[in-house]
mmCIF file of N, CA and C in Angstrom:
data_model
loop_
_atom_site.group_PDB
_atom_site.id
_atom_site.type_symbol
_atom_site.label_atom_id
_atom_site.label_comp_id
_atom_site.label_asym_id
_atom_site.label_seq_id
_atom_site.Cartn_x
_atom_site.Cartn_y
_atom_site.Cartn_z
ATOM 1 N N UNK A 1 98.852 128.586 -10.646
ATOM 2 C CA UNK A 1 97.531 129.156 -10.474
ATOM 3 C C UNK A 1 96.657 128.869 -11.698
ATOM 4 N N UNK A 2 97.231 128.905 -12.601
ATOM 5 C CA UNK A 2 96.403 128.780 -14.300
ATOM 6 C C UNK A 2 96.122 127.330 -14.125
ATOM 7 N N UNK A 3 96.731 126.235 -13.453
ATOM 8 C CA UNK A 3 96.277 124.823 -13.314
ATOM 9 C C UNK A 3 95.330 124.670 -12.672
ATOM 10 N N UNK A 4 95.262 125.219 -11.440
ATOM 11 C CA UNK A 4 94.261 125.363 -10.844
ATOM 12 C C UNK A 4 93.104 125.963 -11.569
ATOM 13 N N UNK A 5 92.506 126.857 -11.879
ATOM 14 C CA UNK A 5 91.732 127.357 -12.972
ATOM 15 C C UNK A 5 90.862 126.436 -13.527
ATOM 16 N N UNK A 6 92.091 126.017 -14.622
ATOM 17 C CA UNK A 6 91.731 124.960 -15.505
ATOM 18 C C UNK A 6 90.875 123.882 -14.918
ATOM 19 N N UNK A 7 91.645 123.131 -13.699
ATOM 20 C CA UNK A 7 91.223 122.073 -13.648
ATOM 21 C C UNK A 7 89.732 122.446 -12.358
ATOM 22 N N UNK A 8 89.280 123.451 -12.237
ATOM 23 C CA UNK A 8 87.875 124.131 -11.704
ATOM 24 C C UNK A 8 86.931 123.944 -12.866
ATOM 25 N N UNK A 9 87.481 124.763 -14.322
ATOM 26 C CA UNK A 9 86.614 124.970 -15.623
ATOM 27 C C UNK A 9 86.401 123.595 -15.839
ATOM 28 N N UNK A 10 87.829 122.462 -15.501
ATOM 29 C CA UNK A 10 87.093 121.472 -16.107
ATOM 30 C C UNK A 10 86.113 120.568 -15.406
ATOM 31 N N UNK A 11 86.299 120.617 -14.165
ATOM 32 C CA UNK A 11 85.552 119.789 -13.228
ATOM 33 C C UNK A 11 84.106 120.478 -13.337
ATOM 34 N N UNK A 12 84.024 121.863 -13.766
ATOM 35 C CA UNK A 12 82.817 122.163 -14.550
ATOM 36 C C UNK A 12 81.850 121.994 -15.520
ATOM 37 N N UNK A 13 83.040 121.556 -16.514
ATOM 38 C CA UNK A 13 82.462 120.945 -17.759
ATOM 39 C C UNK A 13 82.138 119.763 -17.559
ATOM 40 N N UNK A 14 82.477 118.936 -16.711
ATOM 41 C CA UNK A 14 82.475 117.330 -16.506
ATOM 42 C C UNK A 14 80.865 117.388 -15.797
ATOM 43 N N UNK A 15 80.708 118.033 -15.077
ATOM 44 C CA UNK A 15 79.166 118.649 -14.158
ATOM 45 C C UNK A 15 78.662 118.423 -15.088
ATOM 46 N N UNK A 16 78.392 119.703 -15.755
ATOM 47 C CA UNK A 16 77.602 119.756 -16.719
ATOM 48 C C UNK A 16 77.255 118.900 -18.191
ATOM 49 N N UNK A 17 78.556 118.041 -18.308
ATOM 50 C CA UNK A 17 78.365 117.006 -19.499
ATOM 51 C C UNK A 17 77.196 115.929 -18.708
ATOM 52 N N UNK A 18 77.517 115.817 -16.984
ATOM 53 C CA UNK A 18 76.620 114.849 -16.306
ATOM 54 C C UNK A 18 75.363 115.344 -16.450
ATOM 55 N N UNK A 19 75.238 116.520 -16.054
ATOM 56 C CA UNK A 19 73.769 117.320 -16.237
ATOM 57 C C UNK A 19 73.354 117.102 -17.245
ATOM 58 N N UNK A 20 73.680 116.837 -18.614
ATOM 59 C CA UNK A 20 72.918 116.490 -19.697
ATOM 60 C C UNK A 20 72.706 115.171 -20.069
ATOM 61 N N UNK A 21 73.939 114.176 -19.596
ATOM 62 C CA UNK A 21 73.493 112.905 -19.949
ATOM 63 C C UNK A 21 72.398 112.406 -18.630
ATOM 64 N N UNK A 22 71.710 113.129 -17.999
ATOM 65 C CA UNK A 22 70.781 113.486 -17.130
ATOM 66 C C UNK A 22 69.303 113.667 -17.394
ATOM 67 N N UNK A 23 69.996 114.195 -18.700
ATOM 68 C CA UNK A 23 68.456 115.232 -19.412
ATOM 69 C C UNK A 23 67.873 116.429 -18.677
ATOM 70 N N UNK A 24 69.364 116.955 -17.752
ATOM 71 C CA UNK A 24 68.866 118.163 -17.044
ATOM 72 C C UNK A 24 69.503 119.185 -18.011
ATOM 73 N N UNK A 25 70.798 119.138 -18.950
ATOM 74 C CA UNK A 25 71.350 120.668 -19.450
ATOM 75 C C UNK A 25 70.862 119.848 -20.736
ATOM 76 N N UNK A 26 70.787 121.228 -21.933
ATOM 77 C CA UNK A 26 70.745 120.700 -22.841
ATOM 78 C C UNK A 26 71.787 120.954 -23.734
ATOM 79 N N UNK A 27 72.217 120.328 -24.993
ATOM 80 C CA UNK A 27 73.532 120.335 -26.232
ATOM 81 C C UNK A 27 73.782 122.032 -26.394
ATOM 82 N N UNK A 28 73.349 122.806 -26.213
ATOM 83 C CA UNK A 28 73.956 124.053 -26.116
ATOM 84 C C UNK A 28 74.725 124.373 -24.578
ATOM 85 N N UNK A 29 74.524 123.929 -23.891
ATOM 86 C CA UNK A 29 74.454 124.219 -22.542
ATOM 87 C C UNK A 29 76.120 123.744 -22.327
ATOM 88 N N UNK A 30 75.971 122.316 -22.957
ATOM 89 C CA UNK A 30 77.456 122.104 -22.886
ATOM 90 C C UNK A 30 78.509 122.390 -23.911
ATOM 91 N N UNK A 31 77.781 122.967 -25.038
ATOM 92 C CA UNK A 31 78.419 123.213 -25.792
ATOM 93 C C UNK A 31 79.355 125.400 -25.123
ATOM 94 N N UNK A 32 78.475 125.908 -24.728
ATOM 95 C CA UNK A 32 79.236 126.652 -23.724
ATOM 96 C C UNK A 32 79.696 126.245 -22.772
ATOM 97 N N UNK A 33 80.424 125.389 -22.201
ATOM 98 C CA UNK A 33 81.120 125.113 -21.082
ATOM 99 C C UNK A 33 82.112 124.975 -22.160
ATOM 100 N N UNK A 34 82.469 124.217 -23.178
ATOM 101 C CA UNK A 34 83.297 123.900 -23.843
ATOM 102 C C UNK A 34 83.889 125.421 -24.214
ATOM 103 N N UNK A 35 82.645 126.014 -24.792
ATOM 104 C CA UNK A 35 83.719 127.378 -24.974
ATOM 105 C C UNK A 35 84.193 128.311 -23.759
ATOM 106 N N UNK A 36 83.473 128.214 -22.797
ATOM 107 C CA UNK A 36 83.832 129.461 -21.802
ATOM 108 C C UNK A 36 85.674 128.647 -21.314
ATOM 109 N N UNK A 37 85.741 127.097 -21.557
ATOM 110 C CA UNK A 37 87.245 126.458 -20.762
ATOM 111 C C UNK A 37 88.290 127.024 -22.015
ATOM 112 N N UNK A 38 87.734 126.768 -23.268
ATOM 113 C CA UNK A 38 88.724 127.655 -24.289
ATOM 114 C C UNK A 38 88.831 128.611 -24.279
ATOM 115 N N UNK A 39 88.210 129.685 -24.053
ATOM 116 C CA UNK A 39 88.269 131.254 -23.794
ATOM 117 C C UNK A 39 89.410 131.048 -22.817
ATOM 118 N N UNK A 40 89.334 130.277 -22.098
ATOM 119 C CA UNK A 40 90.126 130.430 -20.286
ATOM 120 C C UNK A 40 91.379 130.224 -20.985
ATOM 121 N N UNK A 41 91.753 129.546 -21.701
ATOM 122 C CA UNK A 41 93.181 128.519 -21.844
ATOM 123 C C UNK A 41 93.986 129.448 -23.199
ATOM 124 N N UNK A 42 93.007 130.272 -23.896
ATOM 125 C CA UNK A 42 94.099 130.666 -25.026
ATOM 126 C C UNK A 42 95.194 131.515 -24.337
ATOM 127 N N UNK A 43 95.843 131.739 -25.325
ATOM 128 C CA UNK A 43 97.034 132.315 -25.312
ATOM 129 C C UNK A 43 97.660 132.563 -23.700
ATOM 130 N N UNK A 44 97.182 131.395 -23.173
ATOM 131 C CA UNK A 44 98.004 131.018 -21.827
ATOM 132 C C UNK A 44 99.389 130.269 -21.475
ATOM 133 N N UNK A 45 100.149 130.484 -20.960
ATOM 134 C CA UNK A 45 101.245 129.642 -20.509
ATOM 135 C C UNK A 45 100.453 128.418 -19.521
ATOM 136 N N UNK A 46 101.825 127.713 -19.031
ATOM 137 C CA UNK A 46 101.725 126.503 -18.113
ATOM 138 C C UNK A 46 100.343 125.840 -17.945
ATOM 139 N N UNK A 47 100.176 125.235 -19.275
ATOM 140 C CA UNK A 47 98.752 124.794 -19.588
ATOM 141 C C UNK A 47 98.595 123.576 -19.126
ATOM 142 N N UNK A 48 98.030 122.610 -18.636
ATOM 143 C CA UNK A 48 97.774 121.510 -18.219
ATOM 144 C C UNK A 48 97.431 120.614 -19.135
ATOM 145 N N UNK A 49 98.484 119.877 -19.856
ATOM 146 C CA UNK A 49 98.336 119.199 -20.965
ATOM 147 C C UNK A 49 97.029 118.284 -20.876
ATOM 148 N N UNK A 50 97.571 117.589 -19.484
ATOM 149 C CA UNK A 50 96.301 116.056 -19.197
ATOM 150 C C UNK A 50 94.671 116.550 -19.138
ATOM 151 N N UNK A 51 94.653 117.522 -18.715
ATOM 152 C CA UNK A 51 93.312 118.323 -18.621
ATOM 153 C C UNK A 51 92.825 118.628 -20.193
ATOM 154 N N UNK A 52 93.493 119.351 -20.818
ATOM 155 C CA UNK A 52 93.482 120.000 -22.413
ATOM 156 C C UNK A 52 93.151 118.535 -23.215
ATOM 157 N N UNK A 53 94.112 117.570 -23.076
ATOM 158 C CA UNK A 53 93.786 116.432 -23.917
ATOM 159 C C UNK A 53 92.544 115.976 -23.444
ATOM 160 N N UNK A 54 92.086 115.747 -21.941
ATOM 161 C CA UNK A 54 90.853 115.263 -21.529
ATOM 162 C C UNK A 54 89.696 115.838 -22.176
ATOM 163 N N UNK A 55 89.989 117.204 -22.194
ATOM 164 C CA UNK A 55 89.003 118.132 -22.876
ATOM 165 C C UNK A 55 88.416 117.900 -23.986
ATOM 166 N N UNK A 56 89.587 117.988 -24.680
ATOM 167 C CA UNK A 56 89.180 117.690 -26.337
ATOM 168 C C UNK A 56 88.784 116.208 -26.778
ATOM 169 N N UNK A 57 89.280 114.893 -25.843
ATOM 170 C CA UNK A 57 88.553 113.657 -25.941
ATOM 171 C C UNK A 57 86.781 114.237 -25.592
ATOM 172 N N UNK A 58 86.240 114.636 -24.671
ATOM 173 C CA UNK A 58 85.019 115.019 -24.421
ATOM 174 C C UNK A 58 84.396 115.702 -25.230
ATOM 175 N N UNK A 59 85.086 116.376 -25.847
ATOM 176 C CA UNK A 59 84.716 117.466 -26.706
ATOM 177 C C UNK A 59 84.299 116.588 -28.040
ATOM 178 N N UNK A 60 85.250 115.622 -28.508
ATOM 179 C CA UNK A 60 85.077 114.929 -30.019
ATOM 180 C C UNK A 60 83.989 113.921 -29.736
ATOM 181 N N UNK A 61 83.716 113.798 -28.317
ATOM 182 C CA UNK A 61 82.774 112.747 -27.839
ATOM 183 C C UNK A 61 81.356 113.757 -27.983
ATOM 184 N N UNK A 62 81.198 114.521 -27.413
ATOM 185 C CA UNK A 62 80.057 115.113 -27.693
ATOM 186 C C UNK A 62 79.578 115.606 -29.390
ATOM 187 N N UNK A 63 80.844 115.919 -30.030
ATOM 188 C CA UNK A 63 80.742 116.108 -31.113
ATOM 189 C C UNK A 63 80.117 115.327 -32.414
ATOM 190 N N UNK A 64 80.184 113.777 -31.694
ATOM 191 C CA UNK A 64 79.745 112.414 -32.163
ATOM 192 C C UNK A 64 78.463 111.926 -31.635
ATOM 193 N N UNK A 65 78.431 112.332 -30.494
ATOM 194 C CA UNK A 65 77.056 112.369 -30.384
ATOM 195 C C UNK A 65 75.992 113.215 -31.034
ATOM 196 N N UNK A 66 76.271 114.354 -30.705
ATOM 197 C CA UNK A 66 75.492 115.490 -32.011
ATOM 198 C C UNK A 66 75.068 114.796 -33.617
ATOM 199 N N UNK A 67 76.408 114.539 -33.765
ATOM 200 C CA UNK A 67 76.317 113.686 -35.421
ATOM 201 C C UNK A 67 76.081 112.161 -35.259
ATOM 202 N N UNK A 68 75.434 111.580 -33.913
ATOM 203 C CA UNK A 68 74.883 110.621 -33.924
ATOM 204 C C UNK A 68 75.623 109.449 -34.214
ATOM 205 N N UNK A 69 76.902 109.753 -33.847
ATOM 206 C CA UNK A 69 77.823 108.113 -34.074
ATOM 207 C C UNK A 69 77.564 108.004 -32.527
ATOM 208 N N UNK A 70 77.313 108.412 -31.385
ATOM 209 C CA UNK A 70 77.641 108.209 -29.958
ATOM 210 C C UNK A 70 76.119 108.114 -29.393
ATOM 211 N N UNK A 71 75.721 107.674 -28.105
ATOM 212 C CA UNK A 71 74.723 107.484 -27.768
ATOM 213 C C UNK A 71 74.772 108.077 -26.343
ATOM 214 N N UNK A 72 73.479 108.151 -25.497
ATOM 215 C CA UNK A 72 74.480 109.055 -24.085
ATOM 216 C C UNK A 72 75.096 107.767 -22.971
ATOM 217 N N UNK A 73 74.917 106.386 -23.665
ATOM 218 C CA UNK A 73 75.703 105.411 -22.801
ATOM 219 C C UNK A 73 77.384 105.701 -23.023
ATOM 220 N N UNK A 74 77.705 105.901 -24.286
ATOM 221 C CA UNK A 74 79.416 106.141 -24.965
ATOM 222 C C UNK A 74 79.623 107.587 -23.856
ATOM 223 N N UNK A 75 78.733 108.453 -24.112
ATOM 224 C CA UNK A 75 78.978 109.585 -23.454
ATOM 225 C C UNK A 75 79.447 109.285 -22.079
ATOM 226 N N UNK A 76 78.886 108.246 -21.402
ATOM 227 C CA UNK A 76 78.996 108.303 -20.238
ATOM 228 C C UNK A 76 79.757 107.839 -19.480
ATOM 229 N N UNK A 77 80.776 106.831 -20.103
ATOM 230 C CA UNK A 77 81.323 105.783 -20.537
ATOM 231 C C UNK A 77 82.912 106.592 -20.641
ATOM 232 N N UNK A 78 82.547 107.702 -21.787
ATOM 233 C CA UNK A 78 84.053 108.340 -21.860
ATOM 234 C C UNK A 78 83.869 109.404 -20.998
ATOM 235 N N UNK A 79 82.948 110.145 -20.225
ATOM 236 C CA UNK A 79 83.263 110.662 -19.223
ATOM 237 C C UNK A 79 83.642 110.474 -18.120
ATOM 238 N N UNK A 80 83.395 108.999 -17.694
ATOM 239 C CA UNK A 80 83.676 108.234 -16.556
ATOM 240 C C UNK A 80 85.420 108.063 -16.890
ATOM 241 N N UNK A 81 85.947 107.931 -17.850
ATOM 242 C CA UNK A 81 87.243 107.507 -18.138
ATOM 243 C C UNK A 81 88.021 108.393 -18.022
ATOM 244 N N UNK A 82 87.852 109.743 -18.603
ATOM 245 C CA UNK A 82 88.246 110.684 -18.125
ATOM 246 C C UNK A 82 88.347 111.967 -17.205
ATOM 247 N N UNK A 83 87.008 111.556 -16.021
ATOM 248 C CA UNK A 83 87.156 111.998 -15.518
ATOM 249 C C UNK A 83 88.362 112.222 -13.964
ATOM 250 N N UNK A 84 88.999 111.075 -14.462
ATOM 251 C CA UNK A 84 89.848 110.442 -13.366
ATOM 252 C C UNK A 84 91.179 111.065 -13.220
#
């Protein structure tokens, strides 16, 4: 059931990373999706590794964009890769 969850929060976050490389959400917007899927996952059992690692690739990706090593083509690029 907690996989399931997860992989809802994340197919959420993946939305919404689209919604911004959109120019519909903006860098806060996804920056809470990121936290509301960590809130979900702490101190949880039977965690969904492939999801968690996907996460945090997206996560260091947006993080680079913010600090301007990434552009929203990279963004879009590693969301497409992992969204699979």
């Amino acid at each position: 059931m907690q996989e399931l969850h997860q992989a809802i929060q994340f197919s959420d976050l993946c939305t919404g990373l689209r919604e911004f490389i959109k120019g519909k959400a903006s860098l806060s917007t996804i920056k809470d999706f990121f936290s509301v899927f960590w809130n979900g996952v702490e101190d949880k059992q039977d965690l969904n590794d492939e999801i968690i690692a996907k996460t945090e690739i997206l996560e260091i990706a947006v993080k680079s964009f913010e600090d301007g090593y990434f552009v929203l083509d990279d963004l879009q690029q590693i969301l497409e890769q992992n969204e699979r």
